[in-house]
mmCIF file of C-alpha atoms in Angstrom:
data_model
loop_
_atom_site.group_PDB
_atom_site.id
_atom_site.type_symbol
_atom_site.label_atom_id
_atom_site.label_comp_id
_atom_site.label_asym_id
_atom_site.label_seq_id
_atom_site.Cartn_x
_atom_site.Cartn_y
_atom_site.Cartn_z
ATOM 1 C CA UNK E 80 -18.913 -6.680 7.440
ATOM 2 C CA UNK E 81 -20.753 -3.713 5.744
ATOM 3 C CA UNK E 82 -18.865 -0.934 4.017
ATOM 4 C CA UNK E 83 -19.214 2.604 5.765
ATOM 5 C CA UNK E 84 -22.176 3.798 3.724
ATOM 6 C CA UNK E 85 -21.212 7.236 4.216
ATOM 7 C CA UNK E 86 -17.776 7.042 2.502
ATOM 8 C CA UNK E 87 -16.531 5.863 -0.696
ATOM 9 C CA UNK E 88 -13.929 3.203 -1.012
ATOM 10 C CA UNK E 89 -11.468 5.907 -2.157
ATOM 11 C CA UNK E 90 -12.273 7.948 1.247
ATOM 12 C CA UNK E 91 -11.692 4.963 3.225
ATOM 13 C CA UNK E 92 -8.539 4.198 1.496
ATOM 14 C CA UNK E 93 -7.337 7.883 1.928
ATOM 15 C CA UNK E 94 -8.172 7.751 5.689
ATOM 16 C CA UNK E 95 -6.454 4.301 5.903
ATOM 17 C CA UNK E 96 -3.098 5.732 4.447
ATOM 18 C CA UNK E 97 -3.248 8.631 7.059
ATOM 19 C CA UNK E 98 -3.749 6.079 9.797
ATOM 20 C CA UNK E 99 -0.695 3.994 8.427
ATOM 21 C CA UNK E 100 1.276 7.238 8.413
ATOM 22 C CA UNK E 101 0.411 7.999 12.044
ATOM 23 C CA UNK E 102 2.024 4.508 12.946
ATOM 24 C CA UNK E 103 5.497 5.307 11.385
ATOM 25 C CA UNK E 104 8.671 6.101 13.353
ATOM 26 C CA UNK E 105 10.895 9.089 12.615
ATOM 27 C CA UNK E 106 13.486 6.740 11.223
ATOM 28 C CA UNK E 107 11.077 5.035 8.932
ATOM 29 C CA UNK E 108 10.816 6.149 5.206
ATOM 30 C CA UNK E 109 7.721 6.771 3.439
ATOM 31 C CA UNK E 110 7.267 7.306 -0.300
ATOM 32 C CA UNK E 111 3.721 7.377 -1.969
ATOM 33 C CA UNK E 112 2.932 6.217 -5.577
ATOM 34 C CA UNK E 113 -0.571 6.663 -7.019
ATOM 35 C CA UNK E 114 -1.868 4.607 -9.887
ATOM 36 C CA UNK E 115 -4.940 4.697 -12.212
ATOM 37 C CA UNK E 116 -4.360 4.253 -15.863
ATOM 38 C CA UNK E 117 -0.575 5.094 -15.109
ATOM 39 C CA UNK E 118 1.295 5.582 -11.998
ATOM 40 C CA UNK E 119 2.620 8.833 -10.464
ATOM 41 C CA UNK E 120 4.983 9.631 -7.928
ATOM 42 C CA UNK E 121 3.272 11.526 -5.281
ATOM 43 C CA UNK E 122 5.963 11.791 -2.632
ATOM 44 C CA UNK E 123 9.582 10.760 -3.057
ATOM 45 C CA UNK E 124 10.949 8.117 -0.543
ATOM 46 C CA UNK E 125 12.255 10.013 2.324
ATOM 47 C CA UNK E 126 12.733 9.780 6.160
ATOM 48 C CA UNK E 127 9.679 10.251 8.078
ATOM 49 C CA UNK E 128 11.468 12.709 10.497
ATOM 50 C CA UNK E 129 12.371 14.999 7.476
ATOM 51 C CA UNK E 130 8.713 14.983 6.197
ATOM 52 C CA UNK E 131 5.960 17.402 6.687
ATOM 53 C CA UNK E 132 3.543 14.414 7.529
ATOM 54 C CA UNK E 133 0.297 16.886 8.232
ATOM 55 C CA UNK E 134 0.915 18.215 4.767
ATOM 56 C CA UNK E 135 1.162 14.911 2.935
ATOM 57 C CA UNK E 136 -1.943 13.796 5.193
ATOM 58 C CA UNK E 137 -3.973 16.832 3.762
ATOM 59 C CA UNK E 138 -2.942 15.882 0.144
ATOM 60 C CA UNK E 139 -3.806 12.225 0.850
ATOM 61 C CA UNK E 140 -7.432 13.215 1.992
ATOM 62 C CA UNK E 141 -7.748 15.078 -1.398
ATOM 63 C CA UNK E 142 -6.865 12.333 -3.747
ATOM 64 C CA UNK E 143 -9.794 11.261 -5.968
ATOM 65 C CA UNK E 144 -10.343 8.288 -8.183
ATOM 66 C CA UNK E 145 -9.917 8.409 -11.847
ATOM 67 C CA UNK E 146 -9.205 6.125 -14.695
ATOM 68 C CA UNK E 147 -8.739 2.561 -14.166
ATOM 69 C CA UNK E 148 -6.441 0.274 -11.848
ATOM 70 C CA UNK E 149 -3.147 -0.246 -13.425
ATOM 71 C CA UNK E 150 -1.663 -2.265 -10.646
ATOM 72 C CA UNK E 151 1.465 -3.358 -12.584
ATOM 73 C CA UNK E 152 2.529 0.516 -13.341
ATOM 74 C CA UNK E 153 1.747 1.470 -9.665
ATOM 75 C CA UNK E 154 3.980 -1.551 -8.319
ATOM 76 C CA UNK E 155 6.678 -0.947 -10.611
ATOM 77 C CA UNK E 156 6.862 2.699 -9.768
ATOM 78 C CA UNK E 157 6.781 1.800 -6.016
ATOM 79 C CA UNK E 158 9.658 -0.711 -6.638
ATOM 80 C CA UNK E 159 11.705 2.123 -8.317
ATOM 81 C CA UNK E 160 11.847 4.045 -5.129
ATOM 82 C CA UNK E 161 14.219 1.689 -3.514
ATOM 83 C CA UNK E 162 17.968 1.974 -4.120
ATOM 84 C CA UNK E 163 20.865 -0.385 -3.614
ATOM 85 C CA UNK E 164 21.776 1.147 -0.238
ATOM 86 C CA UNK E 165 18.205 0.385 1.171
ATOM 87 C CA UNK E 166 18.130 -3.017 -0.205
ATOM 88 C CA UNK E 167 21.701 -3.777 1.156
ATOM 89 C CA UNK E 168 20.504 -2.710 4.629
ATOM 90 C CA UNK E 169 19.512 -5.553 6.918
ATOM 91 C CA UNK E 170 18.526 -3.271 9.596
ATOM 92 C CA UNK E 171 15.396 -2.139 7.841
ATOM 93 C CA UNK E 172 12.675 -4.190 6.186
ATOM 94 C CA UNK E 173 11.609 -2.828 2.789
ATOM 95 C CA UNK E 174 7.957 -3.080 2.194
ATOM 96 C CA UNK E 175 5.622 -1.791 -0.547
ATOM 97 C CA UNK E 176 2.009 -1.431 1.062
ATOM 98 C CA UNK E 177 -0.687 -1.327 -1.636
ATOM 99 C CA UNK E 178 -4.012 0.011 -1.069
ATOM 100 C CA UNK E 179 -6.537 -1.189 -3.413
ATOM 101 C CA UNK E 180 -9.773 -2.602 -4.435
ATOM 102 C CA UNK E 181 -7.657 -5.532 -6.120
ATOM 103 C CA UNK E 182 -9.480 -5.065 -9.534
ATOM 104 C CA UNK E 183 -6.422 -4.622 -12.095
ATOM 105 C CA UNK E 184 -8.122 -3.890 -15.502
ATOM 106 C CA UNK E 185 -5.277 -2.108 -17.446
ATOM 107 C CA UNK E 186 -1.593 -3.181 -17.911
ATOM 108 C CA UNK E 187 -0.932 -6.594 -16.677
ATOM 109 C CA UNK E 188 -4.101 -8.096 -15.104
ATOM 110 C CA UNK E 189 -3.228 -11.814 -14.837
ATOM 111 C CA UNK E 190 -3.023 -12.666 -11.052
ATOM 112 C CA UNK E 191 -0.415 -15.284 -11.743
ATOM 113 C CA UNK E 192 1.822 -12.639 -13.915
ATOM 114 C CA UNK E 193 1.222 -10.072 -11.137
ATOM 115 C CA UNK E 194 2.497 -12.548 -8.445
ATOM 116 C CA UNK E 195 5.686 -12.817 -10.427
ATOM 117 C CA UNK E 196 6.407 -9.275 -9.840
ATOM 118 C CA UNK E 197 5.698 -9.685 -6.280
ATOM 119 C CA UNK E 198 7.975 -12.757 -6.101
ATOM 120 C CA UNK E 199 10.725 -10.885 -7.892
ATOM 121 C CA UNK E 200 10.623 -8.033 -5.317
ATOM 122 C CA UNK E 201 10.611 -10.542 -2.571
ATOM 123 C CA UNK E 202 13.611 -12.142 -4.179
ATOM 124 C CA UNK E 203 15.262 -8.819 -3.816
ATOM 125 C CA UNK E 204 14.270 -8.018 -0.328
ATOM 126 C CA UNK E 205 11.321 -5.719 -1.071
ATOM 127 C CA UNK E 206 8.084 -7.238 0.664
ATOM 128 C CA UNK E 207 4.367 -6.513 -0.072
ATOM 129 C CA UNK E 208 1.263 -5.955 1.916
ATOM 130 C CA UNK E 209 -1.996 -5.322 0.525
ATOM 131 C CA UNK E 210 -4.819 -3.515 2.035
ATOM 132 C CA UNK E 211 -8.109 -4.414 0.315
ATOM 133 C CA UNK E 212 -10.654 -1.764 0.363
ATOM 134 C CA UNK E 213 -14.555 -2.206 -0.051
ATOM 135 C CA UNK E 214 -17.156 -4.822 -0.148
ATOM 136 C CA UNK E 215 -16.270 -5.618 -3.771
ATOM 137 C CA UNK E 216 -12.382 -6.186 -2.936
ATOM 138 C CA UNK E 217 -11.162 -9.067 -5.198
ATOM 139 C CA UNK E 218 -9.960 -11.417 -2.649
ATOM 140 C CA UNK E 219 -9.187 -13.877 -5.523
ATOM 141 C CA UNK E 220 -6.468 -11.755 -7.016
ATOM 142 C CA UNK E 221 -4.828 -10.865 -3.627
ATOM 143 C CA UNK E 222 -4.868 -14.309 -2.183
ATOM 144 C CA UNK E 223 -2.905 -15.271 -5.281
ATOM 145 C CA UNK E 224 -0.362 -12.333 -4.507
ATOM 146 C CA UNK E 225 -0.228 -12.865 -0.857
ATOM 147 C CA UNK E 226 1.019 -16.508 -1.247
ATOM 148 C CA UNK E 227 4.483 -14.894 -2.076
ATOM 149 C CA UNK E 228 7.043 -15.445 0.881
ATOM 150 C CA UNK E 229 6.913 -11.933 2.963
ATOM 151 C CA UNK E 230 3.441 -10.879 1.574
ATOM 152 C CA UNK E 231 0.226 -10.505 3.654
ATOM 153 C CA UNK E 232 -3.139 -8.807 2.878
ATOM 154 C CA UNK E 233 -5.847 -7.452 5.042
ATOM 155 C CA UNK E 234 -9.530 -6.445 3.906
ATOM 156 C CA UNK E 235 -11.175 -3.442 5.202
ATOM 157 C CA UNK E 236 -14.552 -2.018 4.658
ATOM 158 C CA UNK E 237 -14.162 1.149 7.028
ATOM 159 C CA UNK E 238 -11.599 3.523 8.252
ATOM 160 C CA UNK E 239 -12.580 2.389 11.930
ATOM 161 C CA UNK E 240 -11.960 -1.298 11.011
ATOM 162 C CA UNK E 241 -8.301 -0.256 9.465
ATOM 163 C CA UNK E 242 -7.760 1.605 12.678
ATOM 164 C CA UNK E 243 -8.315 -1.500 14.706
ATOM 165 C CA UNK E 244 -5.946 -3.287 12.433
ATOM 166 C CA UNK E 245 -3.392 -0.660 12.682
ATOM 167 C CA UNK E 246 -3.541 -0.960 16.540
ATOM 168 C CA UNK E 247 -3.456 -4.530 16.816
ATOM 169 C CA UNK E 248 -1.317 -5.812 13.757
ATOM 170 C CA UNK E 249 0.878 -3.024 12.525
ATOM 171 C CA UNK E 250 4.082 -4.708 13.404
ATOM 172 C CA UNK E 251 2.753 -8.073 11.958
ATOM 173 C CA UNK E 252 1.759 -6.229 8.523
ATOM 174 C CA UNK E 253 5.235 -4.678 8.100
ATOM 175 C CA UNK E 254 7.510 -7.751 9.087
#
């Protein structure tokens, strides 16, 4: 599959985030962490029904690539969004969805050490889905990370491809 030639990986990732947001229910929670050389809390974890999704989606489309890929920092910041109440509530599944080209080059870059973070989260009831974006997506890293219980991954090359995944596999992705 070829990447959409008219769009950058970041544009495809941004559009994919918005398609994902469209699938959420009012009683779901949404938080957004961005990462490059470091991580940044873009949106605290709150109920979707209490969030101005259109405003969030506008901001998402404006995200630009900058710096490197510090997966470790982004993943740690995403993990910090969960509190004890969320982790002890069996009514919900806690999941971090990482949209990336899977090419960590800052912070921890060893796939086996990164897998330990994913495993530690799984042991604590926070599972992970990876969405790999672009034709140069590093499947070697993500296949290692997705071997952890409760983790899965998808590779997409266009927002249309991601839209198809969302319509067919969203429930699988988040459970």
